[in-house]
Amino acid sequence: RRRKRGTLSEPAVRVLINEAVCEGCGDCGVQSNCLAVEPLETEFGRKRQINQSSCNKDMSCLKGFCPSFVTVEGGTLKKKTQAAPAMDKLDDLPEPHIPHLALDAEGAWGIVVAGVGGTGVITIGQLLGMAAHLEGKGIVTQDAAGLAQKGGATWSHVLIAARQDAVHVTRVGMAAADVVIACDPIVAAGKETLLRMRPGRTRVALNSHGAPTAAFVRDADWRNPAAACAGEVAQAVSGAGVGDVGGDQGTDEGGDTNPHLGVFDADTAALRLMGDSLYANPMMLGYAWQRGWVPLHLESLLRAIELNGVAVAQNKAAFGWGRRAAHAPEDFARRVAAAATTAQALVFHKPPTLDHVVARRVEFLTAYQNAAYAERYRAFIDRVRQAESAFGKTSLSEAVAQGLFKLMAYKDEYEVARLHSDPAFLARIAAQFEGEVKLHYHLAPPVLARRNTRGELQKRKFGPYTLMLFRGLARLKGLRGTALDPFGHTEERKTERALIDEYRACIDELLAGLSAQNLAAAVEIARLPEQIRGYGHVKARHLSAVRAVWATKMSAWRAQQQAAGSARGS
């Protein structure tokens, strides 16, 4: 908070994760217990990323036993320049019909701001309160936070009336919210928020982007329930089901079929248009105001932003972008899409085809080792595909395509060096930072690293010169697995190479007894390598757990095969 206000110096260091090196094991989250370590869905599975907006720079995530972490020292994050157009064209947007608060009316207009602590939820409540004060209206605000001020559920209750004595309570009552500015769908779908909503009365401006919860720290396979939460909110305000929530719901003046709900991804929009997802909440405020749901004038709201004295120009611009999202959602969506950087990891919005999965992995394995190595992969998948074609399915082929690739592309010293020296990764850093920067890598080379009392290797910080070593080491990948491989004689590397042959033999055994009845069981076994994640002792722990499950499932498979054989013999 002090850094945001400029009263505490900002460390000239940022932590990044090279998602290509990341194994998605989650050890960084376990070690740091930090919600700034977020999931990143890529075509090669779930990885990790650092949310630069919420990172508090305590560097605890570096404790995770993984070579994917890079610290960028010096320089600053590049700021987006797209904020100006929103401000330049505010006059082009028509002002909405503002709710009228009659002087002789009792009661107040109830607004609930619901979101995640540390993102400015309370600030939005205070801006509304100050704007109402500037207009001489009656105002009461009350804030409520969950167990964690940063990262926990947070609410700001705002009651606005034409005169002060018309406000009789300090919080928005049950089923008494006129507006909910839902800055996070998970908090919005919580009991505390839903109980304030009433169909036909409550209007909701909903940010569809759900921040990862603390459950992600404990469960690497956690799935974000944001979509389901959005459906619950829709049903609470208008009886719409989950299928009715798929994006922005339009504007009232546009003849919207669901005028009580507006949905858009404010976090992504703020990050792409403003350079920081922290501007999502003022964007949500601008959206709600443009929909005509806030009984305050534009001048007073902008003045309240000025009086707050923090990033005034940026917050005004975010407010303007929110107005544009409400008034012209299609144009807004095009602007957000155009602002997307090519440096972002590839994310699939619908499942890719098996042909695409195989082709991408053949391409990757060719760069990993050579064309012959990649062809071994392709030929095996073709064999599985041919055996499965008798059942009209591709589920086993897809599982083997993922599992075999995971094992064949094991990340040894050569591969980590190749991925860290990849021009695409370095270009991504250059696109994200400006000024003179130095890269530092956090590694645990077995020859140099010390061990703790449990015998686990400890990471060390290596300077910018490491990049030259990476480039040289990447060119030596042809030594991988040969007698001249200096790294190939360790127990970890021997185990990784043996796993490939063990997995292929396992799949061959499954194919020999495959039937329509046991296809699902075969798929479960084929997917097991996806759970072998991490490096060093972390990977060894996961492998041990997978081996136990693997042995149990194969025993059950063989027992079923034996029983089927006995039945056929009798």
Coordinates of C-alpha atoms in Angstrom, one line a residue:
R1 CA 0.0 0.0 0.0
R2 CA 2.8 2.4 0.9
R3 CA 4.5 1.6 -2.4
K4 CA 1.4 2.4 -4.4
R5 CA 1.2 5.8 -2.6
G6 CA 4.8 6.5 -3.3
T7 CA 5.9 6.7 0.4
L8 CA 8.1 3.6 0.2
S9 CA 10.8 2.9 -2.4
E10 CA 10.0 0.3 -5.0
P11 CA 12.6 -2.5 -5.3
A12 CA 14.0 -2.5 -8.8
V13 CA 13.5 -6.2 -9.2
R14 CA 10.7 -8.3 -10.7
V15 CA 10.2 -12.1 -10.6
L16 CA 9.1 -13.8 -13.9
I17 CA 8.4 -17.5 -14.6
N18 CA 9.5 -19.0 -17.9
E19 CA 6.4 -21.0 -18.5
A20 CA 8.2 -23.3 -21.0
V21 CA 10.5 -24.4 -18.2
C22 CA 7.8 -24.5 -15.6
E23 CA 6.4 -28.0 -14.9
G24 CA 3.3 -26.9 -13.1
C25 CA 4.2 -28.8 -10.0
G26 CA 3.0 -26.0 -7.7
D27 CA 6.0 -26.1 -5.3
C28 CA 6.5 -22.4 -5.7
G29 CA 3.0 -21.8 -4.3
V30 CA 3.5 -24.2 -1.5
Q31 CA 6.7 -22.6 -0.4
S32 CA 5.5 -19.0 -0.7
N33 CA 1.8 -19.4 0.1
C34 CA 1.4 -16.5 -2.3
L35 CA -1.7 -15.8 -4.3
A36 CA 0.3 -13.8 -6.9
V37 CA 1.5 -17.1 -8.2
E38 CA -1.3 -17.9 -10.6
P39 CA -2.3 -20.7 -13.0
L40 CA -1.5 -20.2 -16.7
E41 CA -3.3 -22.6 -19.1
T42 CA -1.1 -23.3 -22.1
E43 CA -1.2 -25.9 -24.9
F44 CA 1.3 -27.9 -23.0
G45 CA -0.8 -28.0 -19.8
R46 CA -1.1 -25.8 -16.8
K47 CA 1.9 -23.7 -15.8
R48 CA 2.5 -20.9 -13.4
Q49 CA 2.8 -17.1 -13.8
I50 CA 3.4 -14.2 -11.5
N51 CA 0.7 -11.6 -11.3
Q52 CA 2.8 -8.4 -11.4
S53 CA -0.1 -6.3 -10.1
S54 CA -0.5 -8.3 -6.9
C55 CA 3.1 -9.4 -6.3
N56 CA 4.4 -7.9 -3.1
K57 CA 8.1 -8.6 -4.0
D58 CA 9.0 -10.6 -0.9
M59 CA 10.6 -13.1 -3.3
S60 CA 9.4 -16.1 -1.3
C61 CA 8.2 -17.9 -4.6
L62 CA 11.9 -18.3 -5.5
K63 CA 12.1 -21.0 -2.8
G64 CA 10.2 -23.3 -5.1
F65 CA 12.5 -25.9 -6.4
C66 CA 12.3 -25.0 -10.0
P67 CA 14.7 -23.5 -12.5
S68 CA 12.0 -21.5 -14.3
F69 CA 12.3 -18.4 -12.1
V70 CA 14.1 -15.4 -13.5
T71 CA 14.5 -12.1 -11.7
V72 CA 14.7 -9.0 -13.8
E73 CA 16.8 -6.3 -12.0
G74 CA 16.8 -2.7 -13.2
G75 CA 14.3 -1.2 -15.6
T76 CA 10.6 -0.9 -15.2
L77 CA 7.5 -2.5 -16.5
K78 CA 6.4 -0.9 -19.7
K79 CA 3.2 1.2 -19.4
K80 CA 0.5 1.0 -21.9
T81 CA -0.2 4.1 -24.0
Q82 CA -3.7 3.2 -24.9
A83 CA -5.2 5.1 -22.0
A84 CA -5.3 8.4 -23.8
P85 CA -7.9 7.6 -26.5
A86 CA -10.5 6.7 -23.8
M87 CA -10.1 10.1 -22.2
D88 CA -9.9 12.1 -25.5
K89 CA -13.3 10.7 -26.6
L90 CA -15.3 10.8 -23.3
D91 CA -17.3 13.6 -24.8
D92 CA -18.4 11.2 -27.6
L93 CA -20.2 9.0 -25.2
P94 CA -23.7 10.0 -24.2
E95 CA -24.4 10.4 -20.6
P96 CA -26.9 7.8 -19.2
H97 CA -30.1 8.5 -17.4
I98 CA -29.0 8.9 -13.7
P99 CA -31.4 7.4 -11.1
H100 CA -33.3 10.2 -9.3
L101 CA -33.3 10.3 -5.5
A102 CA -36.4 12.2 -4.4
L103 CA -36.0 14.6 -1.4
D104 CA -39.2 13.3 0.2
A105 CA -38.2 9.6 -0.2
E106 CA -37.2 7.5 2.8
G107 CA -34.5 4.9 2.5
A108 CA -31.4 4.9 0.3
W109 CA -29.9 3.6 -2.9
G110 CA -27.9 0.6 -1.9
I111 CA -24.6 -0.3 -3.7
V112 CA -22.4 -3.2 -2.8
V113 CA -18.9 -3.4 -4.1
A114 CA -17.7 -7.0 -3.9
G115 CA -14.2 -8.3 -4.7
V116 CA -10.8 -9.4 -3.5
G117 CA -8.9 -7.5 -0.9
G118 CA -5.9 -5.6 -2.2
T119 CA -7.4 -4.7 -5.5
G120 CA -9.1 -1.5 -4.6
V121 CA -12.6 -2.6 -3.5
I122 CA -12.6 -0.3 -0.5
T123 CA -11.3 2.5 -2.7
I124 CA -14.3 2.2 -5.0
G125 CA -16.6 2.5 -2.0
Q126 CA -14.7 5.6 -0.8
L127 CA -14.9 7.2 -4.3
L128 CA -18.7 6.7 -4.3
G129 CA -18.9 8.2 -0.8
M130 CA -16.8 11.3 -1.7
A131 CA -18.7 11.9 -4.9
A132 CA -22.0 11.7 -3.0
H133 CA -20.6 14.1 -0.4
L134 CA -19.6 16.6 -3.1
E135 CA -23.2 16.5 -4.4
G136 CA -24.6 17.2 -0.9
K137 CA -26.3 13.9 -0.8
G138 CA -26.8 11.7 2.3
I139 CA -24.1 9.0 2.4
V140 CA -23.0 6.1 4.7
T141 CA -20.3 3.7 3.8
Q142 CA -19.2 0.6 5.7
D143 CA -16.5 -1.8 4.7
A144 CA -16.3 -5.5 5.5
A145 CA -13.3 -7.8 4.9
G146 CA -12.8 -11.5 5.3
L147 CA -10.0 -13.2 7.1
A148 CA -7.4 -11.7 4.7
Q149 CA -7.2 -8.0 3.8
K150 CA -5.1 -8.9 0.8
G151 CA -6.5 -11.8 -1.2
G152 CA -9.6 -12.4 0.9
A153 CA -13.3 -11.6 0.2
T154 CA -14.0 -7.9 0.7
W155 CA -17.1 -5.8 0.5
S156 CA -17.9 -2.1 0.6
H157 CA -21.5 -1.1 1.4
V158 CA -22.5 2.3 0.1
L159 CA -25.9 3.9 0.8
I160 CA -26.8 7.1 -1.0
A161 CA -29.9 9.2 -0.4
A162 CA -31.1 12.7 -1.3
R163 CA -30.6 13.8 2.4
Q164 CA -28.7 12.4 5.3
D165 CA -31.6 11.7 7.6
A166 CA -33.1 9.4 5.0
V167 CA -30.3 6.8 5.6
H168 CA -31.4 4.6 8.5
V169 CA -28.9 1.7 8.3
T170 CA -25.2 1.3 7.9
R171 CA -25.1 -1.6 5.5
V172 CA -27.2 -2.7 2.5
G173 CA -29.9 -5.0 3.8
M174 CA -31.0 -8.4 2.7
A175 CA -32.5 -8.3 -0.9
A176 CA -32.0 -4.5 -0.7
A177 CA -29.1 -3.9 -3.1
D178 CA -30.0 -1.7 -6.0
V179 CA -26.5 -2.2 -7.6
V180 CA -23.8 -4.8 -7.1
I181 CA -20.4 -3.9 -8.6
A182 CA -19.0 -7.4 -8.6
C183 CA -15.3 -7.1 -9.1
D184 CA -14.8 -10.9 -8.7
P185 CA -17.3 -13.6 -9.6
I186 CA -16.4 -15.9 -6.8
V187 CA -17.0 -13.3 -4.2
A188 CA -20.1 -12.2 -6.0
A189 CA -21.5 -15.7 -5.9
G190 CA -20.8 -16.0 -2.1
K191 CA -23.7 -16.1 0.3
E192 CA -22.8 -12.7 1.8
T193 CA -23.3 -11.1 -1.7
L194 CA -26.1 -13.2 -3.1
L195 CA -28.4 -12.5 -0.1
R196 CA -28.3 -8.7 -1.0
M197 CA -29.7 -9.4 -4.5
R198 CA -33.3 -9.5 -5.5
P199 CA -34.7 -10.3 -8.9
G200 CA -36.2 -7.3 -10.6
R201 CA -34.4 -4.8 -8.3
T202 CA -30.7 -5.6 -8.2
R203 CA -28.5 -4.7 -11.2
V204 CA -25.1 -6.4 -11.3
A205 CA -21.9 -5.2 -13.1
L206 CA -19.9 -8.4 -13.2
N207 CA -16.2 -8.9 -13.9
S208 CA -16.0 -12.4 -15.4
H209 CA -12.4 -12.9 -14.5
G210 CA -12.0 -14.9 -11.3
A211 CA -8.9 -14.5 -9.2
P212 CA -7.3 -17.8 -8.1
T213 CA -8.3 -18.6 -4.5
A214 CA -6.1 -20.0 -1.7
A215 CA -7.3 -23.5 -2.8
F216 CA -4.9 -23.2 -5.8
V217 CA -1.9 -23.0 -3.4
R218 CA -2.9 -26.4 -1.9
D219 CA -4.2 -28.1 -5.1
A220 CA -2.2 -27.8 -8.3
D221 CA -5.2 -29.2 -10.2
W222 CA -7.6 -26.6 -8.8
R223 CA -10.2 -25.4 -11.3
N224 CA -11.5 -21.9 -11.3
P225 CA -15.3 -21.9 -10.7
A226 CA -15.7 -18.4 -12.1
A227 CA -18.0 -19.5 -15.0
A228 CA -20.3 -21.4 -12.6
C229 CA -20.3 -18.4 -10.2
A230 CA -21.3 -16.1 -13.0
G231 CA -24.3 -18.4 -13.7
E232 CA -25.3 -18.2 -10.0
V233 CA -25.3 -14.4 -10.1
A234 CA -27.3 -14.3 -13.3
Q235 CA -29.9 -16.6 -11.8
A236 CA -30.0 -14.5 -8.6
V237 CA -30.8 -11.2 -10.4
S238 CA -32.9 -12.3 -13.3
G239 CA -33.6 -16.0 -13.3
A240 CA -31.0 -16.5 -16.2
G241 CA -29.2 -19.8 -16.2
V242 CA -25.5 -20.5 -16.6
G243 CA -25.8 -20.7 -20.4
D244 CA -27.1 -17.1 -20.5
V245 CA -23.8 -15.7 -19.3
G246 CA -21.3 -15.6 -22.1
G247 CA -19.9 -12.1 -22.2
D248 CA -21.2 -8.6 -22.1
Q249 CA -25.0 -8.4 -21.8
G250 CA -25.4 -5.2 -23.7
T251 CA -26.9 -1.9 -22.6
D252 CA -30.3 -0.9 -21.3
E253 CA -30.9 1.6 -24.1
G254 CA -30.0 -1.1 -26.6
G255 CA -33.0 -3.2 -25.8
D256 CA -31.1 -5.8 -23.7
T257 CA -33.0 -9.0 -22.9
N258 CA -31.3 -9.1 -19.5
P259 CA -31.0 -5.4 -18.4
H260 CA -30.1 -6.3 -14.8
L261 CA -26.8 -7.9 -15.7
G262 CA -23.6 -6.8 -17.4
V263 CA -20.6 -9.0 -17.8
F264 CA -17.1 -8.5 -19.2
D265 CA -13.5 -9.5 -18.4
A266 CA -12.3 -6.3 -16.7
D267 CA -9.0 -7.8 -15.6
T268 CA -7.9 -8.7 -19.1
A269 CA -9.1 -5.4 -20.4
A270 CA -7.3 -3.4 -17.8
L271 CA -4.1 -5.4 -18.3
R272 CA -4.1 -5.0 -22.0
L273 CA -5.4 -1.4 -22.2
M274 CA -3.8 0.0 -19.1
G275 CA -0.9 -2.3 -18.4
D276 CA -2.1 -3.3 -14.9
S277 CA -5.0 -5.4 -13.8
L278 CA -5.4 -3.1 -10.7
Y279 CA -7.3 -0.7 -12.9
A280 CA -10.1 -3.3 -13.3
N281 CA -12.2 -2.0 -10.4
P282 CA -12.4 1.7 -11.6
M283 CA -13.2 0.2 -15.0
M284 CA -16.1 -1.7 -13.4
L285 CA -17.3 1.6 -11.7
G286 CA -17.3 3.3 -15.1
Y287 CA -19.2 0.4 -16.6
A288 CA -21.9 0.5 -13.9
W289 CA -22.2 4.3 -14.2
Q290 CA -22.6 4.3 -17.9
R291 CA -25.4 1.7 -17.6
G292 CA -27.3 4.3 -15.5
W293 CA -27.1 2.3 -12.2
V294 CA -25.2 4.9 -10.1
P295 CA -27.2 8.0 -8.8
L296 CA -24.2 10.3 -9.1
H297 CA -23.0 12.8 -11.7
L298 CA -19.9 12.4 -13.9
E299 CA -18.2 15.5 -12.6
S300 CA -18.4 14.5 -9.0
L301 CA -17.1 11.0 -9.7
L302 CA -14.1 12.4 -11.6
R303 CA -13.5 14.9 -8.9
A304 CA -13.5 12.2 -6.3
I305 CA -10.8 10.3 -8.3
E306 CA -8.8 13.5 -8.3
L307 CA -9.1 14.0 -4.6
N308 CA -8.0 10.4 -4.0
G309 CA -4.7 11.6 -5.4
V310 CA -3.4 8.2 -6.5
A311 CA -2.7 7.5 -10.3
V312 CA -5.4 10.1 -11.1
A313 CA -4.9 10.1 -14.9
Q314 CA -4.9 6.3 -15.1
N315 CA -7.9 5.8 -12.9
K316 CA -9.9 8.4 -15.0
A317 CA -8.8 6.5 -18.1
A318 CA -9.9 3.2 -16.6
F319 CA -13.3 4.8 -15.7
G320 CA -13.6 6.0 -19.3
W321 CA -12.8 2.5 -20.7
G322 CA -15.5 1.1 -18.5
R323 CA -18.0 3.5 -19.9
R324 CA -17.0 2.5 -23.4
A325 CA -17.4 -1.2 -22.5
A326 CA -21.0 -0.5 -21.4
H327 CA -21.9 1.8 -24.3
A328 CA -20.2 0.1 -27.2
P329 CA -19.3 -3.5 -26.1
E330 CA -18.4 -4.8 -29.6
D331 CA -16.0 -1.9 -30.3
F332 CA -14.5 -2.3 -26.8
A333 CA -13.9 -6.0 -27.4
R334 CA -12.1 -5.2 -30.6
R335 CA -9.9 -2.8 -28.9
V336 CA -9.0 -5.3 -26.1
A337 CA -8.3 -7.9 -28.7
A338 CA -6.1 -5.6 -30.7
A339 CA -4.1 -4.7 -27.5
A340 CA -3.2 -8.3 -26.9
T341 CA 0.6 -8.9 -27.2
T342 CA 2.1 -11.7 -29.1
A343 CA 4.2 -12.4 -26.1
Q344 CA 1.4 -14.0 -24.3
A345 CA 1.4 -17.8 -24.0
L346 CA -0.9 -19.6 -26.3
V347 CA -4.2 -20.5 -24.7
F348 CA -6.8 -22.7 -26.3
H349 CA -10.4 -21.7 -25.9
K350 CA -11.6 -25.0 -27.3
P351 CA -9.9 -28.4 -27.3
P352 CA -7.4 -28.8 -30.1
T353 CA -7.7 -31.8 -32.5
L354 CA -5.5 -34.9 -32.0
D355 CA -3.7 -34.1 -35.3
H356 CA -2.9 -30.6 -34.0
V357 CA -1.7 -32.0 -30.6
V358 CA 0.6 -34.5 -32.3
A359 CA 1.9 -32.1 -34.9
R360 CA 2.9 -29.5 -32.3
R361 CA 4.6 -32.1 -30.2
V362 CA 6.5 -33.5 -33.1
E363 CA 7.7 -30.0 -33.9
F364 CA 8.7 -29.5 -30.2
L365 CA 10.6 -32.8 -30.0
T366 CA 12.5 -32.1 -33.2
A367 CA 13.8 -28.9 -31.6
Y368 CA 14.3 -30.8 -28.3
Q369 CA 16.5 -33.5 -29.9
N370 CA 16.2 -34.2 -33.6
A371 CA 13.8 -35.3 -36.3
A372 CA 14.4 -39.0 -35.7
Y373 CA 13.6 -38.7 -32.0
A374 CA 10.3 -36.9 -32.9
E375 CA 9.5 -39.6 -35.5
R376 CA 9.7 -42.2 -32.8
Y377 CA 7.0 -40.3 -31.0
R378 CA 4.8 -39.9 -34.1
A379 CA 5.1 -43.6 -35.1
F380 CA 4.0 -44.8 -31.6
I381 CA 1.0 -42.5 -31.5
D382 CA 0.0 -43.7 -35.0
R383 CA 0.1 -47.3 -33.7
V384 CA -2.1 -46.4 -30.7
R385 CA -4.5 -44.5 -33.0
Q386 CA -4.8 -47.5 -35.4
A387 CA -5.6 -49.9 -32.5
E388 CA -8.2 -47.5 -31.0
S389 CA -9.9 -46.8 -34.3
A390 CA -11.8 -50.1 -34.0
F391 CA -13.9 -48.4 -31.3
G392 CA -14.5 -45.1 -33.0
K393 CA -12.6 -43.2 -30.3
T394 CA -9.5 -41.1 -29.9
S395 CA -9.5 -40.6 -26.1
L396 CA -6.7 -43.2 -25.6
S397 CA -4.6 -41.7 -28.5
E398 CA -5.0 -38.2 -27.0
A399 CA -3.9 -39.5 -23.5
V400 CA -0.9 -41.2 -24.9
A401 CA 0.0 -38.2 -27.0
Q402 CA 0.1 -36.1 -23.9
G403 CA 1.7 -38.8 -21.6
L404 CA 4.5 -40.0 -24.0
F405 CA 5.4 -36.4 -24.9
K406 CA 5.7 -35.5 -21.2
L407 CA 8.2 -38.3 -20.6
M408 CA 10.1 -37.9 -23.9
A409 CA 10.6 -34.1 -23.4
Y410 CA 12.0 -34.4 -19.9
K411 CA 13.7 -31.2 -18.9
D412 CA 17.4 -31.9 -18.3
E413 CA 20.2 -29.4 -18.3
Y414 CA 20.3 -29.1 -22.1
E415 CA 16.5 -28.4 -22.3
V416 CA 16.4 -25.9 -19.5
A417 CA 19.3 -24.1 -21.2
R418 CA 17.5 -24.2 -24.6
L419 CA 14.3 -22.8 -23.2
H420 CA 15.9 -20.0 -21.2
S421 CA 18.0 -18.9 -24.2
D422 CA 15.0 -19.2 -26.6
P423 CA 14.8 -15.8 -28.5
A424 CA 11.0 -15.9 -28.0
F425 CA 11.3 -15.8 -24.2
L426 CA 13.9 -13.0 -24.3
A427 CA 11.7 -11.1 -26.7
R428 CA 8.9 -11.4 -24.2
I429 CA 11.0 -9.9 -21.5
A430 CA 12.1 -7.1 -23.8
A431 CA 8.4 -6.4 -24.6
Q432 CA 7.5 -6.3 -21.0
F433 CA 10.3 -4.1 -19.6
E434 CA 12.0 -0.8 -20.5
G435 CA 15.3 0.5 -19.5
E436 CA 18.5 -1.3 -18.8
V437 CA 17.7 -4.7 -17.3
K438 CA 19.8 -7.6 -16.0
L439 CA 18.6 -11.2 -15.8
H440 CA 19.4 -13.4 -12.9
Y441 CA 18.6 -17.1 -12.9
H442 CA 17.9 -19.2 -9.8
L443 CA 19.3 -22.7 -10.2
A444 CA 20.5 -25.7 -8.3
P445 CA 23.2 -27.4 -10.4
P446 CA 24.0 -30.7 -8.6
V447 CA 27.8 -30.1 -8.9
L448 CA 27.7 -26.7 -7.3
A449 CA 24.5 -26.6 -5.1
R450 CA 24.6 -27.3 -1.4
R451 CA 22.1 -29.6 0.3
N452 CA 19.9 -29.0 3.3
T453 CA 19.5 -31.3 6.2
R454 CA 17.0 -33.4 4.2
G455 CA 19.5 -33.9 1.5
E456 CA 17.7 -31.6 -1.0
L457 CA 19.6 -29.4 -3.3
Q458 CA 19.4 -25.7 -2.6
K459 CA 19.0 -23.0 -5.3
R460 CA 21.6 -20.3 -6.0
K461 CA 21.4 -17.0 -7.8
F462 CA 23.4 -16.8 -11.1
G463 CA 24.1 -13.6 -13.0
P464 CA 23.5 -12.4 -16.6
Y465 CA 26.6 -14.3 -17.8
T466 CA 24.6 -17.5 -17.4
L467 CA 22.7 -16.7 -20.6
M468 CA 26.0 -17.3 -22.6
L469 CA 26.4 -20.6 -20.8
F470 CA 22.8 -21.5 -21.6
R471 CA 23.4 -20.8 -25.3
G472 CA 26.5 -23.0 -25.4
L473 CA 24.9 -25.8 -23.4
A474 CA 21.8 -25.8 -25.6
R475 CA 24.0 -26.5 -28.7
L476 CA 25.3 -29.7 -27.0
K477 CA 21.9 -31.4 -26.8
G478 CA 23.2 -34.0 -29.2
L479 CA 25.1 -35.5 -26.2
R480 CA 21.9 -36.3 -24.4
G481 CA 21.7 -39.9 -23.4
T482 CA 25.1 -40.8 -25.0
A483 CA 28.2 -42.1 -23.2
L484 CA 29.6 -38.6 -23.5
D485 CA 26.7 -37.0 -21.7
P486 CA 28.2 -35.5 -18.5
F487 CA 24.7 -35.2 -16.9
G488 CA 23.3 -38.5 -18.1
H489 CA 24.9 -40.7 -15.4
T490 CA 22.9 -39.3 -12.5
E491 CA 20.1 -41.4 -11.0
E492 CA 17.5 -38.8 -12.0
R493 CA 18.4 -38.8 -15.7
K494 CA 18.6 -42.6 -15.8
T495 CA 15.2 -42.8 -14.3
E496 CA 13.7 -40.3 -16.8
R497 CA 15.1 -42.3 -19.8
A498 CA 13.9 -45.6 -18.3
L499 CA 10.4 -44.2 -17.8
I500 CA 10.0 -43.7 -21.5
D501 CA 10.5 -47.3 -22.3
E502 CA 8.5 -48.4 -19.3
Y503 CA 5.5 -46.3 -20.5
R504 CA 5.7 -47.6 -24.0
A505 CA 5.7 -51.2 -22.8
C506 CA 2.8 -50.4 -20.6
I507 CA 0.8 -49.0 -23.5
D508 CA 1.7 -52.0 -25.6
E509 CA 0.2 -54.2 -22.9
L510 CA -2.9 -52.1 -22.8
L511 CA -3.4 -52.3 -26.6
A512 CA -3.0 -56.1 -26.5
G513 CA -6.1 -56.4 -24.3
L514 CA -8.0 -53.3 -25.3
S515 CA -11.8 -53.5 -25.7
A516 CA -14.7 -51.2 -25.6
Q517 CA -15.4 -52.2 -22.0
N518 CA -11.9 -51.3 -20.7
L519 CA -11.1 -48.4 -22.9
A520 CA -11.8 -45.9 -20.0
A521 CA -9.5 -47.8 -17.7
A522 CA -6.8 -47.7 -20.3
V523 CA -7.2 -43.9 -20.7
E524 CA -6.8 -43.4 -16.9
I525 CA -3.5 -45.4 -16.9
A526 CA -2.2 -43.5 -20.0
R527 CA -2.8 -40.2 -18.3
L528 CA -0.7 -41.0 -15.3
P529 CA 2.5 -39.3 -16.6
E530 CA 0.8 -36.0 -16.5
Q531 CA 1.1 -36.2 -12.7
I532 CA 4.9 -36.6 -12.8
R533 CA 5.8 -32.9 -12.3
G534 CA 8.6 -30.8 -11.1
Y535 CA 12.4 -31.2 -10.7
G536 CA 14.7 -33.0 -8.4
H537 CA 13.2 -34.1 -5.1
V538 CA 9.8 -32.6 -6.0
K539 CA 9.6 -34.7 -9.1
A540 CA 10.8 -37.8 -7.2
R541 CA 8.0 -37.3 -4.7
H542 CA 5.4 -37.1 -7.5
L543 CA 6.9 -40.1 -9.3
S544 CA 6.7 -42.1 -6.1
A545 CA 3.0 -41.3 -5.7
V546 CA 2.3 -42.0 -9.4
R547 CA 4.1 -45.4 -9.3
A548 CA 1.9 -46.6 -6.5
V549 CA -1.2 -45.7 -8.4
W550 CA 0.3 -47.1 -11.6
A551 CA 1.0 -50.4 -10.0
T552 CA -2.5 -50.7 -8.5
K553 CA -4.2 -49.9 -11.8
M554 CA -2.0 -52.3 -13.7
S555 CA -2.7 -55.1 -11.2
A556 CA -6.4 -54.5 -11.6
W557 CA -6.0 -54.5 -15.4
R558 CA -4.1 -57.8 -15.4
A559 CA -6.7 -59.3 -13.1
Q560 CA -9.5 -58.2 -15.4
Q561 CA -7.6 -59.6 -18.4
Q562 CA -7.0 -62.9 -16.6
A563 CA -10.7 -63.2 -15.7
A564 CA -11.8 -62.4 -19.2
G565 CA -9.4 -65.1 -20.5
S566 CA -10.7 -67.6 -18.1
A567 CA -14.3 -66.8 -19.1
R568 CA -13.4 -67.3 -22.8
G569 CA -11.7 -70.6 -22.0
S570 CA -14.7 -72.0 -20.2

